[in-house]
PDB file of N, CA and C in Angstrom:
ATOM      1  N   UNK P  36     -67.703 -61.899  41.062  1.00 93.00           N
ATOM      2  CA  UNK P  36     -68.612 -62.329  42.108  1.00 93.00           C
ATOM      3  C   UNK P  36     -69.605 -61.205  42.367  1.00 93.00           C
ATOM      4  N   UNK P  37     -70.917 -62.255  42.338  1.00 95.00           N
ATOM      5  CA  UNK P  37     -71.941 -60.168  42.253  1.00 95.00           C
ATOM      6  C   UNK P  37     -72.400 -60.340  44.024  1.00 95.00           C
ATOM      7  N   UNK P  38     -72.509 -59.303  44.045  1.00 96.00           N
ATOM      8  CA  UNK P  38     -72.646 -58.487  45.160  1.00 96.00           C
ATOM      9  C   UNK P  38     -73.449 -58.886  46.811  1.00 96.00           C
ATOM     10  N   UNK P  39     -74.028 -59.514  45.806  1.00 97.00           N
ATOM     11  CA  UNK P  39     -74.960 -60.934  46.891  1.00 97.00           C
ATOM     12  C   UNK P  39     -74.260 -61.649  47.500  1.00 97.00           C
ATOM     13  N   UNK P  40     -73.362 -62.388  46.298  1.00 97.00           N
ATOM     14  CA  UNK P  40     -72.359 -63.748  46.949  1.00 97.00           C
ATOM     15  C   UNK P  40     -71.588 -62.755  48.010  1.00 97.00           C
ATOM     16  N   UNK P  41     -70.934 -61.702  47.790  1.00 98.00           N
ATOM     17  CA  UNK P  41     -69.702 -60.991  48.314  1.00 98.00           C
ATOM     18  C   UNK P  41     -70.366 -61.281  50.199  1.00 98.00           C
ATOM     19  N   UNK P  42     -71.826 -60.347  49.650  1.00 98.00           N
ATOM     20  CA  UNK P  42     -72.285 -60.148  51.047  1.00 98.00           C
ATOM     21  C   UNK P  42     -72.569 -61.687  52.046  1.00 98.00           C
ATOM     22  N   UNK P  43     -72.787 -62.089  51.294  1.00 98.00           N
ATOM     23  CA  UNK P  43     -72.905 -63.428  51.970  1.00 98.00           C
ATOM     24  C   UNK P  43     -71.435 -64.471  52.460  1.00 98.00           C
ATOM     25  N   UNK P  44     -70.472 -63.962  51.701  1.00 98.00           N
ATOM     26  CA  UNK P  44     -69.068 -64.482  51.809  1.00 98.00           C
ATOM     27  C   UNK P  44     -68.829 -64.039  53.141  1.00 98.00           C
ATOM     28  N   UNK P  45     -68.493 -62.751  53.380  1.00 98.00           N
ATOM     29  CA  UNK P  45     -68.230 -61.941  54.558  1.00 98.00           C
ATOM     30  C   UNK P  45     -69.049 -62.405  56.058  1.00 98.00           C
ATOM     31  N   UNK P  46     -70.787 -62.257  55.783  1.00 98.00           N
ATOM     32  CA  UNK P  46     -71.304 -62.435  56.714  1.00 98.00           C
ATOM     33  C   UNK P  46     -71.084 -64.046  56.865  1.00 98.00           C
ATOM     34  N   UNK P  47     -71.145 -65.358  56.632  1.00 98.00           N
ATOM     35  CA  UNK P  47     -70.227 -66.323  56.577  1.00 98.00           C
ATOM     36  C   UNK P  47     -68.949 -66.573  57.629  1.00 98.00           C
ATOM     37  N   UNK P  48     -68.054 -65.593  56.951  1.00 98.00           N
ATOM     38  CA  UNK P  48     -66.905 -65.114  57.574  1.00 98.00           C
ATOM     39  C   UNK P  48     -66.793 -64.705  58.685  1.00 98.00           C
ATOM     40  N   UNK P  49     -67.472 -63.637  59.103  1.00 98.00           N
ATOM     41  CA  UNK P  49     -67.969 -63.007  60.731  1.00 98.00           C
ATOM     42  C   UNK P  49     -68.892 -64.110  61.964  1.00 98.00           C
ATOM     43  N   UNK P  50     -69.315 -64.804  61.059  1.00 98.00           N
ATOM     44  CA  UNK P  50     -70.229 -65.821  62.300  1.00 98.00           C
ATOM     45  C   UNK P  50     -69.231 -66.856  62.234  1.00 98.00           C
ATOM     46  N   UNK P  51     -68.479 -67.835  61.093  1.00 98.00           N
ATOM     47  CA  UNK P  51     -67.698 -69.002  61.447  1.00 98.00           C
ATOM     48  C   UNK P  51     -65.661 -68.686  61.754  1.00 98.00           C
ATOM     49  N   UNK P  52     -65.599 -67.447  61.225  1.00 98.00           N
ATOM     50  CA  UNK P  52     -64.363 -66.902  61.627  1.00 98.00           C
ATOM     51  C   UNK P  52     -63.397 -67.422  60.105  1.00 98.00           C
ATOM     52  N   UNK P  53     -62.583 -66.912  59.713  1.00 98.00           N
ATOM     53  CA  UNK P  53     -61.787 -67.171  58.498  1.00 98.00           C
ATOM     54  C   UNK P  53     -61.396 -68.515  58.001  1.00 98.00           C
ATOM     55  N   UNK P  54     -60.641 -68.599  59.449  1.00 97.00           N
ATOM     56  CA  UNK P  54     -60.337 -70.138  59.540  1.00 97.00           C
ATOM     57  C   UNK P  54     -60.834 -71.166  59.415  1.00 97.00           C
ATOM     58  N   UNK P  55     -62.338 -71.320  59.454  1.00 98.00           N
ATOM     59  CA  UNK P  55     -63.044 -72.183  59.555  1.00 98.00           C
ATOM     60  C   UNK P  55     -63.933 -71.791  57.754  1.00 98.00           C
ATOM     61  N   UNK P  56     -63.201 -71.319  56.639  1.00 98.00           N
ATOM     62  CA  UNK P  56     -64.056 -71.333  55.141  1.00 98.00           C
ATOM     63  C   UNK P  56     -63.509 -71.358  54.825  1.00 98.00           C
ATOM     64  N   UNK P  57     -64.024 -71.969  53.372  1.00 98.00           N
ATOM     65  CA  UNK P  57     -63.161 -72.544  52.463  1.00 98.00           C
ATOM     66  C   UNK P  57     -64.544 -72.090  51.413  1.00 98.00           C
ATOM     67  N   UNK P  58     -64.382 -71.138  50.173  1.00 98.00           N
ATOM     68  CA  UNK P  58     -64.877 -70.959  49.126  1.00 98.00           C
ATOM     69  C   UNK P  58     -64.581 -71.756  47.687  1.00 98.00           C
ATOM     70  N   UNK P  59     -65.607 -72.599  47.814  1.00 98.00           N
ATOM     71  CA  UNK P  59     -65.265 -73.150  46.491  1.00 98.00           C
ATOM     72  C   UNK P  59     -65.996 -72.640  44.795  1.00 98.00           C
ATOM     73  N   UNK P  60     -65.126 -72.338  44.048  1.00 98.00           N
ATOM     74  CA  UNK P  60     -65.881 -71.602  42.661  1.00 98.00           C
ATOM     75  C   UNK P  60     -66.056 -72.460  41.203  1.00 98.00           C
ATOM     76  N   UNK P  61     -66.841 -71.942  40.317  1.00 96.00           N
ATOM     77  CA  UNK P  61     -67.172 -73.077  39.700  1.00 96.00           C
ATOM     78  C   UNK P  61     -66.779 -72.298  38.178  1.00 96.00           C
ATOM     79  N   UNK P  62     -66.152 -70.712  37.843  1.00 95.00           N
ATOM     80  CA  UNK P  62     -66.461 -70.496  36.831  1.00 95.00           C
ATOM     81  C   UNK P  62     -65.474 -70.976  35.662  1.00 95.00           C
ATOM     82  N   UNK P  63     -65.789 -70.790  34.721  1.00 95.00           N
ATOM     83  CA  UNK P  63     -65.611 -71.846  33.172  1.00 95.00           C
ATOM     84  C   UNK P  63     -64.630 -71.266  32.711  1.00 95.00           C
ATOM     85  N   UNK P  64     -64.129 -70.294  33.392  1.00 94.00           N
ATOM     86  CA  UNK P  64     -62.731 -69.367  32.921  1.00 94.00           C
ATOM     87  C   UNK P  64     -61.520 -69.518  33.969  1.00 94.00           C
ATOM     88  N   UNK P  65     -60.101 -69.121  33.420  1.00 94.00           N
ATOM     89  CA  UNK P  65     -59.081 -69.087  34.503  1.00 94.00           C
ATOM     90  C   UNK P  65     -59.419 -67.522  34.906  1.00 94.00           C
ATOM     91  N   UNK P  66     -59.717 -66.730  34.097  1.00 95.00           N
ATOM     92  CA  UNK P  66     -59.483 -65.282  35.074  1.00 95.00           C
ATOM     93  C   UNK P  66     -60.839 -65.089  35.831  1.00 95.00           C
ATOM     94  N   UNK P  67     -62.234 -65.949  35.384  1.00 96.00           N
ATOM     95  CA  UNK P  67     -63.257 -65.209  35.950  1.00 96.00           C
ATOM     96  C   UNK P  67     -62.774 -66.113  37.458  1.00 96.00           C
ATOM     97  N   UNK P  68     -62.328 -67.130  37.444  1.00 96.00           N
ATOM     98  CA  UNK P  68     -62.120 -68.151  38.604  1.00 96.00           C
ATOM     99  C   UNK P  68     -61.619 -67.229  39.572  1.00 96.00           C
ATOM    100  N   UNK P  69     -60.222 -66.252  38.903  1.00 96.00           N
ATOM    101  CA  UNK P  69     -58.719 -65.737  39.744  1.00 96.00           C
ATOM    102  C   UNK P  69     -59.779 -64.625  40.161  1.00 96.00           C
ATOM    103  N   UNK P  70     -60.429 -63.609  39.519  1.00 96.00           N
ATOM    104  CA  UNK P  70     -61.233 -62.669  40.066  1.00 96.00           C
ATOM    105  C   UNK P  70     -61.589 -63.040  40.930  1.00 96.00           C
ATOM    106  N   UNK P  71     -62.968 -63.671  41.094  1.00 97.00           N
ATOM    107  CA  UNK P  71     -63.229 -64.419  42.296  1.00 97.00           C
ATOM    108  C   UNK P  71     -63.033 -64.649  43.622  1.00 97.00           C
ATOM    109  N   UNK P  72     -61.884 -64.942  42.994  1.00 98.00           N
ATOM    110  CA  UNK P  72     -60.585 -65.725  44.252  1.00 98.00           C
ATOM    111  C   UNK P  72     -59.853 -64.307  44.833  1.00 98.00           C
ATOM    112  N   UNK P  73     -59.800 -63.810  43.835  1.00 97.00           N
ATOM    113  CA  UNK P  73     -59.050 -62.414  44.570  1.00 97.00           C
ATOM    114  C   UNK P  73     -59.936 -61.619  45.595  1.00 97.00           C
ATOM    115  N   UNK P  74     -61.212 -61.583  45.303  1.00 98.00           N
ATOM    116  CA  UNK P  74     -62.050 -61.107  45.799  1.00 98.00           C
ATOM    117  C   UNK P  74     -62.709 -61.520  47.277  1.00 98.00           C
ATOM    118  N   UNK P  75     -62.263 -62.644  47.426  1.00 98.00           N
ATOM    119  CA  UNK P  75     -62.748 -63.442  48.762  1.00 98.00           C
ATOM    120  C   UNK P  75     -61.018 -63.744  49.247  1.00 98.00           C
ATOM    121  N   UNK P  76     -59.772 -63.141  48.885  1.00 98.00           N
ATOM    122  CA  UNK P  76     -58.817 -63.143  49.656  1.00 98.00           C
ATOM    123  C   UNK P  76     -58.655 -61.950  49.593  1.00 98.00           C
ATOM    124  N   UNK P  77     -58.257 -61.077  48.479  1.00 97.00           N
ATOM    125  CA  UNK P  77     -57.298 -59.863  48.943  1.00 97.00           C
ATOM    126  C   UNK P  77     -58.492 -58.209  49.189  1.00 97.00           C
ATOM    127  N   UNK P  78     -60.075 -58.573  48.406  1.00 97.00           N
ATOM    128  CA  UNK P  78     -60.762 -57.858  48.720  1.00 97.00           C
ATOM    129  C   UNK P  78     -61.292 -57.696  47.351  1.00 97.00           C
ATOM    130  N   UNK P  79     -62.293 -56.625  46.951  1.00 96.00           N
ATOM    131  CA  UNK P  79     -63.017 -56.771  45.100  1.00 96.00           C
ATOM    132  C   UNK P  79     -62.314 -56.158  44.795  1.00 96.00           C
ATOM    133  N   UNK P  80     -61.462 -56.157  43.680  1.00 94.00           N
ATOM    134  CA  UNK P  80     -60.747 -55.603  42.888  1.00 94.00           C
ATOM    135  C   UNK P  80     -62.000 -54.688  42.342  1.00 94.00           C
ATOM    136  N   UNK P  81     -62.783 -54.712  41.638  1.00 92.00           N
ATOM    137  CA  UNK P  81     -63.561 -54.148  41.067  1.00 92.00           C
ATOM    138  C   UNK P  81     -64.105 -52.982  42.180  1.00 92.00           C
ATOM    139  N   UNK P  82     -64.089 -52.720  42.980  1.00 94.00           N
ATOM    140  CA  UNK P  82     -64.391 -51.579  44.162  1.00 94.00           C
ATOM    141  C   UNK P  82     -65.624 -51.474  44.396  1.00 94.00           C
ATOM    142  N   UNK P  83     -66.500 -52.513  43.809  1.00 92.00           N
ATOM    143  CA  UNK P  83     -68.109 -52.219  44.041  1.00 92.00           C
ATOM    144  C   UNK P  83     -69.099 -52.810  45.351  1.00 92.00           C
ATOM    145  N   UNK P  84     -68.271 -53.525  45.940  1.00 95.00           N
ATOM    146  CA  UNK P  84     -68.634 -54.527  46.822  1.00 95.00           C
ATOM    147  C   UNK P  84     -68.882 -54.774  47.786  1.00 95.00           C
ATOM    148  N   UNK P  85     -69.227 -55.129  48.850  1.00 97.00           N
ATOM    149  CA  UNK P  85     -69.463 -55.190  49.959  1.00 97.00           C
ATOM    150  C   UNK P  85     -67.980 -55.626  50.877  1.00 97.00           C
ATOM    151  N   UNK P  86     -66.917 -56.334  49.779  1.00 98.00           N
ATOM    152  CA  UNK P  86     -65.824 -57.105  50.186  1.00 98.00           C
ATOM    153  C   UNK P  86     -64.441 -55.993  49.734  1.00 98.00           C
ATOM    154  N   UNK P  87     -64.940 -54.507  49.225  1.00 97.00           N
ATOM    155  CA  UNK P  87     -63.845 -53.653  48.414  1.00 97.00           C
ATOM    156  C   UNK P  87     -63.438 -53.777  49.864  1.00 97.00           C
ATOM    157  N   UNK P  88     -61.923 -53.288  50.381  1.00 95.00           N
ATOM    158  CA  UNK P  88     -60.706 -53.338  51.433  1.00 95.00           C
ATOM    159  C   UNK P  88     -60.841 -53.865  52.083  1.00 95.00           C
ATOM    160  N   UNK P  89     -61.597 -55.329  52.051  1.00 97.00           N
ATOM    161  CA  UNK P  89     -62.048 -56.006  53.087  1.00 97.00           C
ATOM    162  C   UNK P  89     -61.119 -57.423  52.700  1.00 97.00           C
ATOM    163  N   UNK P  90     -59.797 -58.020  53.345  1.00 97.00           N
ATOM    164  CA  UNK P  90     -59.063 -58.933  53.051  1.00 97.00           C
ATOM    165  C   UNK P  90     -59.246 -59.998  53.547  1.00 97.00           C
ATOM    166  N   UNK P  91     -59.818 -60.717  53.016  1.00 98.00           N
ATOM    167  CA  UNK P  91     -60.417 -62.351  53.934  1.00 98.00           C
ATOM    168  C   UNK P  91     -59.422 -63.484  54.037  1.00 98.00           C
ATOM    169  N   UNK P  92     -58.615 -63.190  53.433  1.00 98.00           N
ATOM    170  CA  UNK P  92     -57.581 -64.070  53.011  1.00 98.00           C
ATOM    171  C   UNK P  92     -57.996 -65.675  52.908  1.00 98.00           C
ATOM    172  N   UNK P  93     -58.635 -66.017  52.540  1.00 98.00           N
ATOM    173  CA  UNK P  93     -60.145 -67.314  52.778  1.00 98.00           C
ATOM    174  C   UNK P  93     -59.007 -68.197  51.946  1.00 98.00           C
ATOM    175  N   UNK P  94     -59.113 -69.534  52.193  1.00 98.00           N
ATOM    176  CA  UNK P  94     -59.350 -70.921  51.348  1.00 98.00           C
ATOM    177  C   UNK P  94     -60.046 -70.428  50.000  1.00 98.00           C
ATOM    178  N   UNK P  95     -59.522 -70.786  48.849  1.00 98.00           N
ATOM    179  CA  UNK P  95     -60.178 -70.484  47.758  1.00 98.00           C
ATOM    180  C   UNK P  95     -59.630 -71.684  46.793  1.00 98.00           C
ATOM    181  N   UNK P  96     -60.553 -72.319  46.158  1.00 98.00           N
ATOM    182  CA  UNK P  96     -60.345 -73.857  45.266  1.00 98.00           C
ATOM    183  C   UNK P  96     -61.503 -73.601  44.308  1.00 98.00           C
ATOM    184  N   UNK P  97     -61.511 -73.626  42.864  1.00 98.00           N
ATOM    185  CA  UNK P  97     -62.028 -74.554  41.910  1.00 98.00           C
ATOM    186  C   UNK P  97     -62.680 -75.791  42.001  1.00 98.00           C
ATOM    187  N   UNK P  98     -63.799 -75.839  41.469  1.00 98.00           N
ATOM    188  CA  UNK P  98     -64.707 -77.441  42.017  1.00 98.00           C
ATOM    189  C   UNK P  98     -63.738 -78.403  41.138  1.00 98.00           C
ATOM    190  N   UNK P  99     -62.921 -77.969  40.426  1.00 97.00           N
ATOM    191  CA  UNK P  99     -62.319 -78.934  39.833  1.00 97.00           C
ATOM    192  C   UNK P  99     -61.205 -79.358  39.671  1.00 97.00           C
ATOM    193  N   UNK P 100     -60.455 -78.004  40.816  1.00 98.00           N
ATOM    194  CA  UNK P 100     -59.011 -79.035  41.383  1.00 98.00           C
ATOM    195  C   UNK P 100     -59.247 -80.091  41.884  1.00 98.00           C
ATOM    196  N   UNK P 101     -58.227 -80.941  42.180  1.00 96.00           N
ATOM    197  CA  UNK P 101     -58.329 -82.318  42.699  1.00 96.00           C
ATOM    198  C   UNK P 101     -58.457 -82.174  43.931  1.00 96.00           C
ATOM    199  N   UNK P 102     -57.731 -81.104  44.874  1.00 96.00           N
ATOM    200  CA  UNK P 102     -58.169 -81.042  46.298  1.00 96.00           C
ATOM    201  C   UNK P 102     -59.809 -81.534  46.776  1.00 96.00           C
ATOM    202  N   UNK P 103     -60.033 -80.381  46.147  1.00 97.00           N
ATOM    203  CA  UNK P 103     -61.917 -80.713  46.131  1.00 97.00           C
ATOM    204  C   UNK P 103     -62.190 -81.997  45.546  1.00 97.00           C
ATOM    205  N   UNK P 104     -62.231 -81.910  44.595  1.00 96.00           N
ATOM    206  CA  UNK P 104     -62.303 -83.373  43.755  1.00 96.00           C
ATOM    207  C   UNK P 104     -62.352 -83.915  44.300  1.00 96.00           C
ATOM    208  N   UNK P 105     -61.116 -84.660  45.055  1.00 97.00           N
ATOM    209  CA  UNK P 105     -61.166 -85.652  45.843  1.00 97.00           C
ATOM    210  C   UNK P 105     -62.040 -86.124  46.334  1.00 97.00           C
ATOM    211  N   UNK P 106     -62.592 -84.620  47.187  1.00 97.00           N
ATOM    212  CA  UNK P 106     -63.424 -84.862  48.799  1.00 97.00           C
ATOM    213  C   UNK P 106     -64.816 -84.993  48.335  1.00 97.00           C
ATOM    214  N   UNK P 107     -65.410 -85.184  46.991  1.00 97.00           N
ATOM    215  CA  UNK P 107     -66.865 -85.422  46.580  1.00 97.00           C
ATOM    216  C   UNK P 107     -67.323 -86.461  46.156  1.00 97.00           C
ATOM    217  N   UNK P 108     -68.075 -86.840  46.526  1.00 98.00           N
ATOM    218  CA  UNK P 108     -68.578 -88.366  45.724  1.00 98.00           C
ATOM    219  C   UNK P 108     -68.572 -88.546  44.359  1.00 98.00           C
ATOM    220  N   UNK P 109     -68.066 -89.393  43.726  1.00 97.00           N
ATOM    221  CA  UNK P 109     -67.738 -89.431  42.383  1.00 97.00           C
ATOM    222  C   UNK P 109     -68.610 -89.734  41.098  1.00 97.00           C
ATOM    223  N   UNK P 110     -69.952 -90.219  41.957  1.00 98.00           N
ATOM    224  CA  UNK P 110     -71.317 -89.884  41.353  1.00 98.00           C
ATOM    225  C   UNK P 110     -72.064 -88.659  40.779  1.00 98.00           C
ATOM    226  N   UNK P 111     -71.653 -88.050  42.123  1.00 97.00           N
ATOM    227  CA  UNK P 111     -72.285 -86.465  41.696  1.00 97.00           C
ATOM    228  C   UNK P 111     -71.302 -86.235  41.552  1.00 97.00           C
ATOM    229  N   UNK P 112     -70.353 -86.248  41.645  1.00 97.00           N
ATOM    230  CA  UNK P 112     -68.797 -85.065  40.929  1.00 97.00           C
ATOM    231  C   UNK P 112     -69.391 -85.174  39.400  1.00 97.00           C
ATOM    232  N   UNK P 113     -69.091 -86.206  38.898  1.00 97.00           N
ATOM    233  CA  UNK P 113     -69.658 -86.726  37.554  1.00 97.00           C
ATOM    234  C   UNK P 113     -70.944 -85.999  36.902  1.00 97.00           C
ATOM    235  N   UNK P 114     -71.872 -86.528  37.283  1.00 97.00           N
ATOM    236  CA  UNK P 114     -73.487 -85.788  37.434  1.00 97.00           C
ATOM    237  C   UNK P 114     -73.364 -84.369  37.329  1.00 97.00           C
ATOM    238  N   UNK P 115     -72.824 -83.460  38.324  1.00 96.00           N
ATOM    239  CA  UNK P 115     -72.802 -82.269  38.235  1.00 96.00           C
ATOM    240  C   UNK P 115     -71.670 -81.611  37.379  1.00 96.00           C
ATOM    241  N   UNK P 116     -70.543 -81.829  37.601  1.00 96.00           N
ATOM    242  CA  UNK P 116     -69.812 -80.971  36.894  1.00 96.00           C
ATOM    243  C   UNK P 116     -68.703 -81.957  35.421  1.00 96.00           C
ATOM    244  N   UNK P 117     -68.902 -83.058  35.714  1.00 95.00           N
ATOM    245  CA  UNK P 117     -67.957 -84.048  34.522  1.00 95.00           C
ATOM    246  C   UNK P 117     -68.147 -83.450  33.438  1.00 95.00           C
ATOM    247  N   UNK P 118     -69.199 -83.322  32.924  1.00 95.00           N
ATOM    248  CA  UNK P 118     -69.634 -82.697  31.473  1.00 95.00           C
ATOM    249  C   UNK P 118     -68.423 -81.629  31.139  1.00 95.00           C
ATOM    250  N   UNK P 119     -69.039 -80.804  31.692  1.00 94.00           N
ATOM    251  CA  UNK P 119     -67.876 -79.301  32.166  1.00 94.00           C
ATOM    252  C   UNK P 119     -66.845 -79.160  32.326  1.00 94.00           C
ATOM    253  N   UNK P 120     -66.334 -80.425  32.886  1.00 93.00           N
ATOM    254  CA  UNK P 120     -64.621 -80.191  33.109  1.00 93.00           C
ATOM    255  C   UNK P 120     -64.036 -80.925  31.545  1.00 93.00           C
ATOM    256  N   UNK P 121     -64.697 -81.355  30.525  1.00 93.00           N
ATOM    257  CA  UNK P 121     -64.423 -81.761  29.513  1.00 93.00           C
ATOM    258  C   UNK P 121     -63.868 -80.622  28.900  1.00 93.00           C
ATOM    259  N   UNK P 122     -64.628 -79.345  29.039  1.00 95.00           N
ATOM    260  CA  UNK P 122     -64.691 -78.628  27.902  1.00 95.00           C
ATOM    261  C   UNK P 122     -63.593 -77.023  28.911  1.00 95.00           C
ATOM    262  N   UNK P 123     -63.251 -77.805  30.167  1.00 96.00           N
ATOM    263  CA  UNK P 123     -62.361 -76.402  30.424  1.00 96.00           C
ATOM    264  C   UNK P 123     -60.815 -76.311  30.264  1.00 96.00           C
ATOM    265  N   UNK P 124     -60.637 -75.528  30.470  1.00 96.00           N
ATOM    266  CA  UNK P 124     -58.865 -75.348  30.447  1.00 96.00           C
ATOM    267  C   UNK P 124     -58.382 -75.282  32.115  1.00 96.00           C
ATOM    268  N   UNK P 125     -58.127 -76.960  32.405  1.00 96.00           N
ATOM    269  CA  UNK P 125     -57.951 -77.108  33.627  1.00 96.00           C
ATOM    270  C   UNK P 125     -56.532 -76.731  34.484  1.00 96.00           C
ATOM    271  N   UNK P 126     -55.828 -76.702  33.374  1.00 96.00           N
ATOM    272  CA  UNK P 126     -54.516 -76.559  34.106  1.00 96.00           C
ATOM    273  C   UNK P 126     -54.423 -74.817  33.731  1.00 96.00           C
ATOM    274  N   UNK P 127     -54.632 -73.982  33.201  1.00 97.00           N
ATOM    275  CA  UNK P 127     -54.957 -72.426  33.477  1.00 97.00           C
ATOM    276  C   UNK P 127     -56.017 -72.200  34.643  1.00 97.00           C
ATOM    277  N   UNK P 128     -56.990 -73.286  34.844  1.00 97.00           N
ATOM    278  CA  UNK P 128     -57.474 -72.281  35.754  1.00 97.00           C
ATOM    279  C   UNK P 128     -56.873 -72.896  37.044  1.00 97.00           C
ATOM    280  N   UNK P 129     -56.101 -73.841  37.486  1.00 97.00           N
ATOM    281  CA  UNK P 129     -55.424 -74.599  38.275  1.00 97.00           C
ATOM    282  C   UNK P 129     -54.222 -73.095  39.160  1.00 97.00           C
ATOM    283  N   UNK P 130     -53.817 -73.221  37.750  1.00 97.00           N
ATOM    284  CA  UNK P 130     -52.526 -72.212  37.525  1.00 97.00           C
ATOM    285  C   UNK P 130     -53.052 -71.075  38.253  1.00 97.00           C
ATOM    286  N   UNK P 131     -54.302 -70.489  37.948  1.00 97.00           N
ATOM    287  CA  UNK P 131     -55.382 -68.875  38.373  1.00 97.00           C
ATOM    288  C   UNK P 131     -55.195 -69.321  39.642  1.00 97.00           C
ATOM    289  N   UNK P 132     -55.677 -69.905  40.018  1.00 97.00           N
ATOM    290  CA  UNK P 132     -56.430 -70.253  41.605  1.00 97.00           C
ATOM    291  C   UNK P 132     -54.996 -70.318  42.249  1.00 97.00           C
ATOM    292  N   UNK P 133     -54.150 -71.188  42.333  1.00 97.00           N
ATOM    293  CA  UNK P 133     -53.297 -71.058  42.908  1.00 97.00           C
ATOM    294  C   UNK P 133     -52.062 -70.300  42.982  1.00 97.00           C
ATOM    295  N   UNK P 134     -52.156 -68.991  41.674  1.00 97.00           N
ATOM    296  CA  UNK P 134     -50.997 -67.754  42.237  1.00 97.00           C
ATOM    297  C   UNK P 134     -52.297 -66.759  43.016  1.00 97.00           C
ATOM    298  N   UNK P 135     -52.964 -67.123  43.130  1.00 97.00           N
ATOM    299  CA  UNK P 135     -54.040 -66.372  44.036  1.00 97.00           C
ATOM    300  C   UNK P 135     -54.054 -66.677  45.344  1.00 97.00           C
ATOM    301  N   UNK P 136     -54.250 -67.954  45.461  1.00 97.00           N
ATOM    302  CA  UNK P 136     -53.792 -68.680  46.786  1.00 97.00           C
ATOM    303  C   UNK P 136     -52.651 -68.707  47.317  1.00 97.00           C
ATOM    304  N   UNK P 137     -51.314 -68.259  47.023  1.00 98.00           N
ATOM    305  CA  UNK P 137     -49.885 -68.201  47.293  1.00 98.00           C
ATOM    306  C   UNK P 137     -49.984 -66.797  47.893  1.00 98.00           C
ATOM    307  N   UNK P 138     -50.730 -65.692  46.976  1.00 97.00           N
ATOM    308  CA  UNK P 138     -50.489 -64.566  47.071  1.00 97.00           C
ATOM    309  C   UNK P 138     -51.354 -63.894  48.236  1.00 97.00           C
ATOM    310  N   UNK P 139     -52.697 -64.222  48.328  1.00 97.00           N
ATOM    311  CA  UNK P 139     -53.352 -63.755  49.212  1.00 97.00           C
ATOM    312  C   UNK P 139     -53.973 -64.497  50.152  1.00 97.00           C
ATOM    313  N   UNK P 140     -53.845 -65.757  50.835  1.00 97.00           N
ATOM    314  CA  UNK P 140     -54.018 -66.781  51.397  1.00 97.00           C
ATOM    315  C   UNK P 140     -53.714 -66.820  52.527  1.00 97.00           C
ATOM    316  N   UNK P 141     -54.307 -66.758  53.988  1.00 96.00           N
ATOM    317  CA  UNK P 141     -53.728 -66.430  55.051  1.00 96.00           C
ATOM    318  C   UNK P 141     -54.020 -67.857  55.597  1.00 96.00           C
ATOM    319  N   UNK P 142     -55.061 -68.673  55.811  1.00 90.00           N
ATOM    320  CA  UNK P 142     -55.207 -69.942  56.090  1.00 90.00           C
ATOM    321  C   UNK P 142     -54.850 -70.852  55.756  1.00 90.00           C
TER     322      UNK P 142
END
């Protein structure tokens, strides 16, 4: 997550309060997904960030778990990301997101 999103995650965070976000991610990998995810719960692993020791413990989902899934119109679910979920490895990045979410997940 570059440095922009981070800052914008946080400030997000400070005006609607933890409890109230839910980050949803879109990348085409299980680890770039789990990075991510680690990064908007347990803080940037990578130490460069606006979010380094900063633990948000946030909602964190994949646009293409079914949680989300669900909750989108199935027009544009389709439209925007159908193509894409053809070609990913859904149950690894399923798997990413949610020992991330077990592990650093306060909401």
């Amino acid at each position: 997550m570059d440095l922009e999103n981070q800052k914008r995650v946080k400030e997000i965070t400070e005006a609607h309060g933890a409890e109230n976000v839910v980050v949803v991610l879109g990348a085409a990998e299980g680890e770039a997904s789990g990075i991510a995810a680690e990064t908007v719960t347990a803080g940037d692993p990578t130490f460069a960030g606006p979010l380094t020791g900063v633990s948000l413990g946030l909602k964190v989902y994949h646009i293409c778990e079914e949680e989300i899934k669900s909750e989108v119109d199935a027009g544009v679910y389709d439209e925007q990301v159908g193509m894409m979920e053809m070609v990913l490895n859904l149950d690894e990045i399923a798997a990413e997101m949610k020992s991330i979410r077990d592990q650093y997940t306060k909401y």
